[in-house]
């Protein structure tokens, strides 16, 4: 069990630069209000936002660590695979002991059904055979012998191996190795290697974090320098003029919160959630992920090393064809099939039939594969392919003389009835829990024959009743005989189904018995004495034609060699008619314990036919391999089979071109023994071109994977046997079979294929590419949304505009979208070009260059333009001025009352003479404010005047007399001129304080030049006549004195001077005046436009084409809009007395303006995408060509297209104009997938060389 990584170490690996930045932003929110160096940063901590960010970040770190730790705990435990007890011979006595007590030198007793407890050398074997699929990956049963049949074999036949089951027979073995010293123990031990280094997704997030850190540092520095240098003020919370400390404080806070705003705090949890949900989504395509980083790694796979048995093939021996030998005497035999194909091959599923192989074309096979198993019998009767020879329409009753049916049907029924009777020990039964719905009991080698009998309609139990078997005269199969025979009684003498033995020379009378023999062709060939002859024109049965001519022998040898060359195992089936006297002679010989085989064979055998068996390719593999080719993924087959068998299978699948000749096969296929003794360079050269490896041992697979990794490939290794486990662990991504896979293979893998289909690998790769593509799009969205917000603030400050969003307003705006919106990418479907491009290189940046050069600059211009336009329009809507200086107001009478003046507020001052210098202290709250607003009926002006009889602002605003949509007071608290102390100041025709007739009857407010001071030199100093100043009455301002001459300013009011002016002071409220409130409404327009632009941004990024026309592809967008719009409404329309967030309600016109800006932004973004698609499609066609070259092995791993076309210039696609304004792509021709200098017989044109429209290609 892999115990190299502990939970704490995994937890440490989850922490990266981006996590650190997010944590810092959360701490910054929590620590607001602290004073450092005498400068107070903010007023109060933001516990809500800080806690949310910190909690989500910590939660995601722990979730990621726990998932990876849980995956490691699923590693296979080798000890659990051993049987608990075994029988041994000690001190001359048979004992049952625990397996852990076995020692080298023990003698183990084995029988059918046992599991070999240790590696043993065979001492005794009686028909002993084992299944070594767990080691070799091959389904064949291995007959054990005292002397090895092949001394060069990796697993000699005189050895027994731990964990392999005994299929049949009995035997004894001498223990040679136990525990981890066994072959399977060595494989398991090689798995216990701690995986060092970071995962790919961690590397990706760290790369993003590094980029963001550099950007954040630069932006923070720029914001601070610009803010302090230009003394950028905040209209809603201004600093006093000349208050350097206040401006430094605002600069620091603005810079820090802009830096926090530039951090995409939801990127780590969103990426983690996409991967976690990706695990579940991969399970939907039958791929169970055991390591979360495999979700990302599988998408970068560039080379698949696939085991043959159980992966590319069904993993079950299946009868593929049946070839009878018929002797036509003067009859036209051109219409009679010379070979029958049994199709489809679905493991133990008997759905299918027998077909004339001449008519069994690929088109017919595709049509047959599409028929569901449960509908097969009904569908076959209505299928018109011209090749149908299914016998199921005959029923399963007795076919006697005169039964309906063609000669072909009669022949197949007769021959397979004989096979069925001979394979009596094996039965096929329904099992809903088994793969395919069927299971086989008995001898696995005969399972293929029994399934074939079912396909041709033979399988009824009544056959055994019609032809009773004589068990006492049976000749069982042994490795030395290589054949078996069963004897059956013929109720109708001389007749077996549609076969008549009337012409047989070996019997003088119609035979009453028949022996059915099946075995190796080379063993039975010398014993063949007759072949079949079709029925005569007036007959209805086949006959046994005596004699086995030289032509018959040549036909037999040719067919045997042909089937063997296709990688098939060949069985010969024959019959031998016997009379009563012969059977009695056999009984006497059996009673004398004599062998019956030789007397039986001397009678002469009637050849029924040859059956070709193989482990067939899965029906979905060829299509999956074609998809791999289009995606630039190379595939190599690694098997323990002999080279001819491996080459034959690879040709059927297309791994090696079907037209490849012997020289091509030598160039593309090799035995793994060729790897041994070579240096790394030679091994790398061999692995770069070989597509089929045969006679593979466990170490060879690891060598191949290591070589491919040295060449830069991301290798996926598939397998099911224990022999694959080392390579599965070594590979970048290990893919184990879930049904046929061993526990060791599953434990070493990263992904388990639940349905054992090779096509599932392609689905998993496609899913991995989709997930990374969605992470790319989400990263693009978060970077644009976060960073561009800060860039917009910098641009606004440089242009002299107010900062669009201050302090935590920016963070709150991003909270609305980023905490809800990125999750929708989890369910975003893949693009049509997902599997048309080469694998993604890990060295490339996360964001593609075309995104960086086209989409990001376009989004930057559109987004910043939209934000600034929202600010300008919002300012014009609610205050009538958009520059920061005008919104901040002025103390200058000339500026405020000038003909072109657009200043919002006029501030009064307090003049102090200190050390012969004039010191003006501007009021915090304005004296007069005026705004020009735009409504549906046009522009209108609102003016507010200072009032000296006010309530505390926090109390007054709760009275309900403050109109939050207009920003004005109603009723008795109206700030009109009639309620102001200045209402009598304009009597006598004065229009403004600039007029000479203007004066304040209360004598509270005067022009500053009316205040004078005599300095030390007896020189009179007067104030500025362009300012208004509060007149002093002794040591206090005159407005503080009541009618009795005492101060009316209470202590509670005095404590609020630094926050706002005392309520009794004849000025406006600082926060609740029309100018300040209008600036809030302006920011609400900016907030609405920002949120809508960001929602439309990700919506546009999510689709390659125009997203509006594909809105139904991902309905989670609608689900995300609900909380976003809800929280947006709360931010804008929540009463300020509940929670003041710095925004104010806007009317319908403001909403229309914000929506229009967002719609314009989206339209511009779609235009930018259209320009991007123009370049993208040209690049895509080139990428498709590069993918084909990669799949053909003509380029190095992850080769750039410039390098690819420099090496293969004739494969560069040419863009042609069709004359109709559409962009089409011509035919790509070039060298084949095999080097033409080494492969003269392979067509020079690639089978994938024609590219039309990319969407049609998918």
PDB file of C-alpha atoms in Angstrom, residues 804-898:
ATOM      1  CA  UNK A 804     -15.756  54.470 -10.139  1.00  0.00           C
ATOM      2  CA  UNK A 805     -15.802  52.291  -7.024  1.00  0.00           C
ATOM      3  CA  UNK A 806     -14.011  53.023  -3.761  1.00  0.00           C
ATOM      4  CA  UNK A 807     -12.557  50.732  -1.084  1.00  0.00           C
ATOM      5  CA  UNK A 808     -14.652  47.619  -0.554  1.00  0.00           C
ATOM      6  CA  UNK A 809     -17.188  48.639  -3.190  1.00  0.00           C
ATOM      7  CA  UNK A 810     -14.985  47.040  -5.825  1.00  0.00           C
ATOM      8  CA  UNK A 811     -14.711  43.861  -3.786  1.00  0.00           C
ATOM      9  CA  UNK A 812     -18.476  43.782  -3.237  1.00  0.00           C
ATOM     10  CA  UNK A 813     -19.090  44.263  -6.935  1.00  0.00           C
ATOM     11  CA  UNK A 814     -16.854  41.310  -7.739  1.00  0.00           C
ATOM     12  CA  UNK A 815     -18.430  39.284  -4.973  1.00  0.00           C
ATOM     13  CA  UNK A 816     -21.750  39.522  -6.817  1.00  0.00           C
ATOM     14  CA  UNK A 817     -20.436  37.771  -9.901  1.00  0.00           C
ATOM     15  CA  UNK A 818     -17.334  35.840  -8.914  1.00  0.00           C
ATOM     16  CA  UNK A 819     -18.878  33.976  -6.004  1.00  0.00           C
ATOM     17  CA  UNK A 820     -21.765  32.659  -8.074  1.00  0.00           C
ATOM     18  CA  UNK A 821     -20.949  32.942 -11.736  1.00  0.00           C
ATOM     19  CA  UNK A 822     -17.772  30.904 -12.415  1.00  0.00           C
ATOM     20  CA  UNK A 823     -19.452  27.697 -11.230  1.00  0.00           C
ATOM     21  CA  UNK A 824     -21.583  27.607 -14.374  1.00  0.00           C
ATOM     22  CA  UNK A 825     -18.504  26.549 -16.335  1.00  0.00           C
ATOM     23  CA  UNK A 826     -18.680  23.191 -14.595  1.00  0.00           C
ATOM     24  CA  UNK A 827     -21.514  22.160 -16.886  1.00  0.00           C
ATOM     25  CA  UNK A 828     -20.355  23.897 -20.040  1.00  0.00           C
ATOM     26  CA  UNK A 829     -20.284  21.488 -22.973  1.00  0.00           C
ATOM     27  CA  UNK A 830     -17.188  21.001 -25.087  1.00  0.00           C
ATOM     28  CA  UNK A 831     -16.482  22.833 -28.319  1.00  0.00           C
ATOM     29  CA  UNK A 832     -16.844  21.083 -31.635  1.00  0.00           C
ATOM     30  CA  UNK A 833     -13.096  21.257 -32.190  1.00  0.00           C
ATOM     31  CA  UNK A 834     -12.310  19.626 -28.848  1.00  0.00           C
ATOM     32  CA  UNK A 835     -10.905  16.436 -30.398  1.00  0.00           C
ATOM     33  CA  UNK A 836      -9.602  17.953 -33.617  1.00  0.00           C
ATOM     34  CA  UNK A 837      -6.499  19.635 -32.224  1.00  0.00           C
ATOM     35  CA  UNK A 838      -3.175  18.195 -31.043  1.00  0.00           C
ATOM     36  CA  UNK A 839      -2.694  17.546 -27.338  1.00  0.00           C
ATOM     37  CA  UNK A 840      -1.989  20.599 -25.217  1.00  0.00           C
ATOM     38  CA  UNK A 841       1.592  21.086 -24.136  1.00  0.00           C
ATOM     39  CA  UNK A 842       2.141  21.733 -20.448  1.00  0.00           C
ATOM     40  CA  UNK A 843       4.786  24.341 -21.274  1.00  0.00           C
ATOM     41  CA  UNK A 844       2.301  26.619 -23.022  1.00  0.00           C
ATOM     42  CA  UNK A 845       0.627  29.427 -21.085  1.00  0.00           C
ATOM     43  CA  UNK A 846      -2.803  28.801 -19.673  1.00  0.00           C
ATOM     44  CA  UNK A 847      -4.325  31.407 -21.966  1.00  0.00           C
ATOM     45  CA  UNK A 848      -3.702  30.866 -25.660  1.00  0.00           C
ATOM     46  CA  UNK A 849      -1.841  33.483 -27.647  1.00  0.00           C
ATOM     47  CA  UNK A 850      -4.876  34.242 -29.797  1.00  0.00           C
ATOM     48  CA  UNK A 851      -6.862  34.978 -26.668  1.00  0.00           C
ATOM     49  CA  UNK A 852      -4.056  37.229 -25.450  1.00  0.00           C
ATOM     50  CA  UNK A 853      -3.698  39.013 -28.787  1.00  0.00           C
ATOM     51  CA  UNK A 854      -7.330  39.355 -29.861  1.00  0.00           C
ATOM     52  CA  UNK A 855      -9.907  38.689 -27.166  1.00  0.00           C
ATOM     53  CA  UNK A 856      -8.120  40.189 -24.166  1.00  0.00           C
ATOM     54  CA  UNK A 857      -7.187  43.533 -25.826  1.00  0.00           C
ATOM     55  CA  UNK A 858     -10.688  43.822 -27.291  1.00  0.00           C
ATOM     56  CA  UNK A 859     -12.240  43.022 -23.917  1.00  0.00           C
ATOM     57  CA  UNK A 860      -9.914  45.519 -22.217  1.00  0.00           C
ATOM     58  CA  UNK A 861     -10.975  48.362 -24.512  1.00  0.00           C
ATOM     59  CA  UNK A 862     -14.660  47.468 -24.431  1.00  0.00           C
ATOM     60  CA  UNK A 863     -14.782  46.845 -20.687  1.00  0.00           C
ATOM     61  CA  UNK A 864     -12.891  49.952 -19.615  1.00  0.00           C
ATOM     62  CA  UNK A 865     -14.841  52.005 -22.146  1.00  0.00           C
ATOM     63  CA  UNK A 866     -18.086  50.586 -20.793  1.00  0.00           C
ATOM     64  CA  UNK A 867     -17.183  51.331 -17.171  1.00  0.00           C
ATOM     65  CA  UNK A 868     -16.048  54.885 -17.904  1.00  0.00           C
ATOM     66  CA  UNK A 869     -19.056  55.489 -20.116  1.00  0.00           C
ATOM     67  CA  UNK A 870     -21.321  54.200 -17.313  1.00  0.00           C
ATOM     68  CA  UNK A 871     -19.636  56.615 -14.928  1.00  0.00           C
ATOM     69  CA  UNK A 872     -19.957  59.590 -17.283  1.00  0.00           C
ATOM     70  CA  UNK A 873     -23.586  58.861 -18.137  1.00  0.00           C
ATOM     71  CA  UNK A 874     -24.431  58.131 -14.504  1.00  0.00           C
ATOM     72  CA  UNK A 875     -22.862  61.441 -13.516  1.00  0.00           C
ATOM     73  CA  UNK A 876     -24.816  63.305 -16.170  1.00  0.00           C
ATOM     74  CA  UNK A 877     -28.012  61.568 -15.106  1.00  0.00           C
ATOM     75  CA  UNK A 878     -27.832  62.339 -11.403  1.00  0.00           C
ATOM     76  CA  UNK A 879     -25.477  65.292 -10.815  1.00  0.00           C
ATOM     77  CA  UNK A 880     -24.837  66.892 -14.205  1.00  0.00           C
ATOM     78  CA  UNK A 881     -21.021  66.863 -13.840  1.00  0.00           C
ATOM     79  CA  UNK A 882     -18.585  64.048 -14.509  1.00  0.00           C
ATOM     80  CA  UNK A 883     -15.154  65.422 -13.605  1.00  0.00           C
ATOM     81  CA  UNK A 884     -13.821  64.753 -10.133  1.00  0.00           C
ATOM     82  CA  UNK A 885     -13.041  68.422  -9.414  1.00  0.00           C
ATOM     83  CA  UNK A 886     -16.594  69.475 -10.241  1.00  0.00           C
ATOM     84  CA  UNK A 887     -18.103  66.685  -8.179  1.00  0.00           C
ATOM     85  CA  UNK A 888     -15.903  67.573  -5.216  1.00  0.00           C
ATOM     86  CA  UNK A 889     -17.278  71.127  -5.217  1.00  0.00           C
ATOM     87  CA  UNK A 890     -15.367  74.321  -4.543  1.00  0.00           C
ATOM     88  CA  UNK A 891     -14.857  77.106  -2.019  1.00  0.00           C
ATOM     89  CA  UNK A 892     -14.409  79.702  -4.759  1.00  0.00           C
ATOM     90  CA  UNK A 893     -17.358  81.980  -5.383  1.00  0.00           C
ATOM     91  CA  UNK A 894     -16.072  82.799  -8.839  1.00  0.00           C
ATOM     92  CA  UNK A 895     -15.853  79.134  -9.787  1.00  0.00           C
ATOM     93  CA  UNK A 896     -19.247  78.221  -8.331  1.00  0.00           C
ATOM     94  CA  UNK A 897     -21.171  81.182  -9.793  1.00  0.00           C
ATOM     95  CA  UNK A 898     -19.243  81.473 -13.029  1.00  0.00           C
TER      96      UNK A 898
END
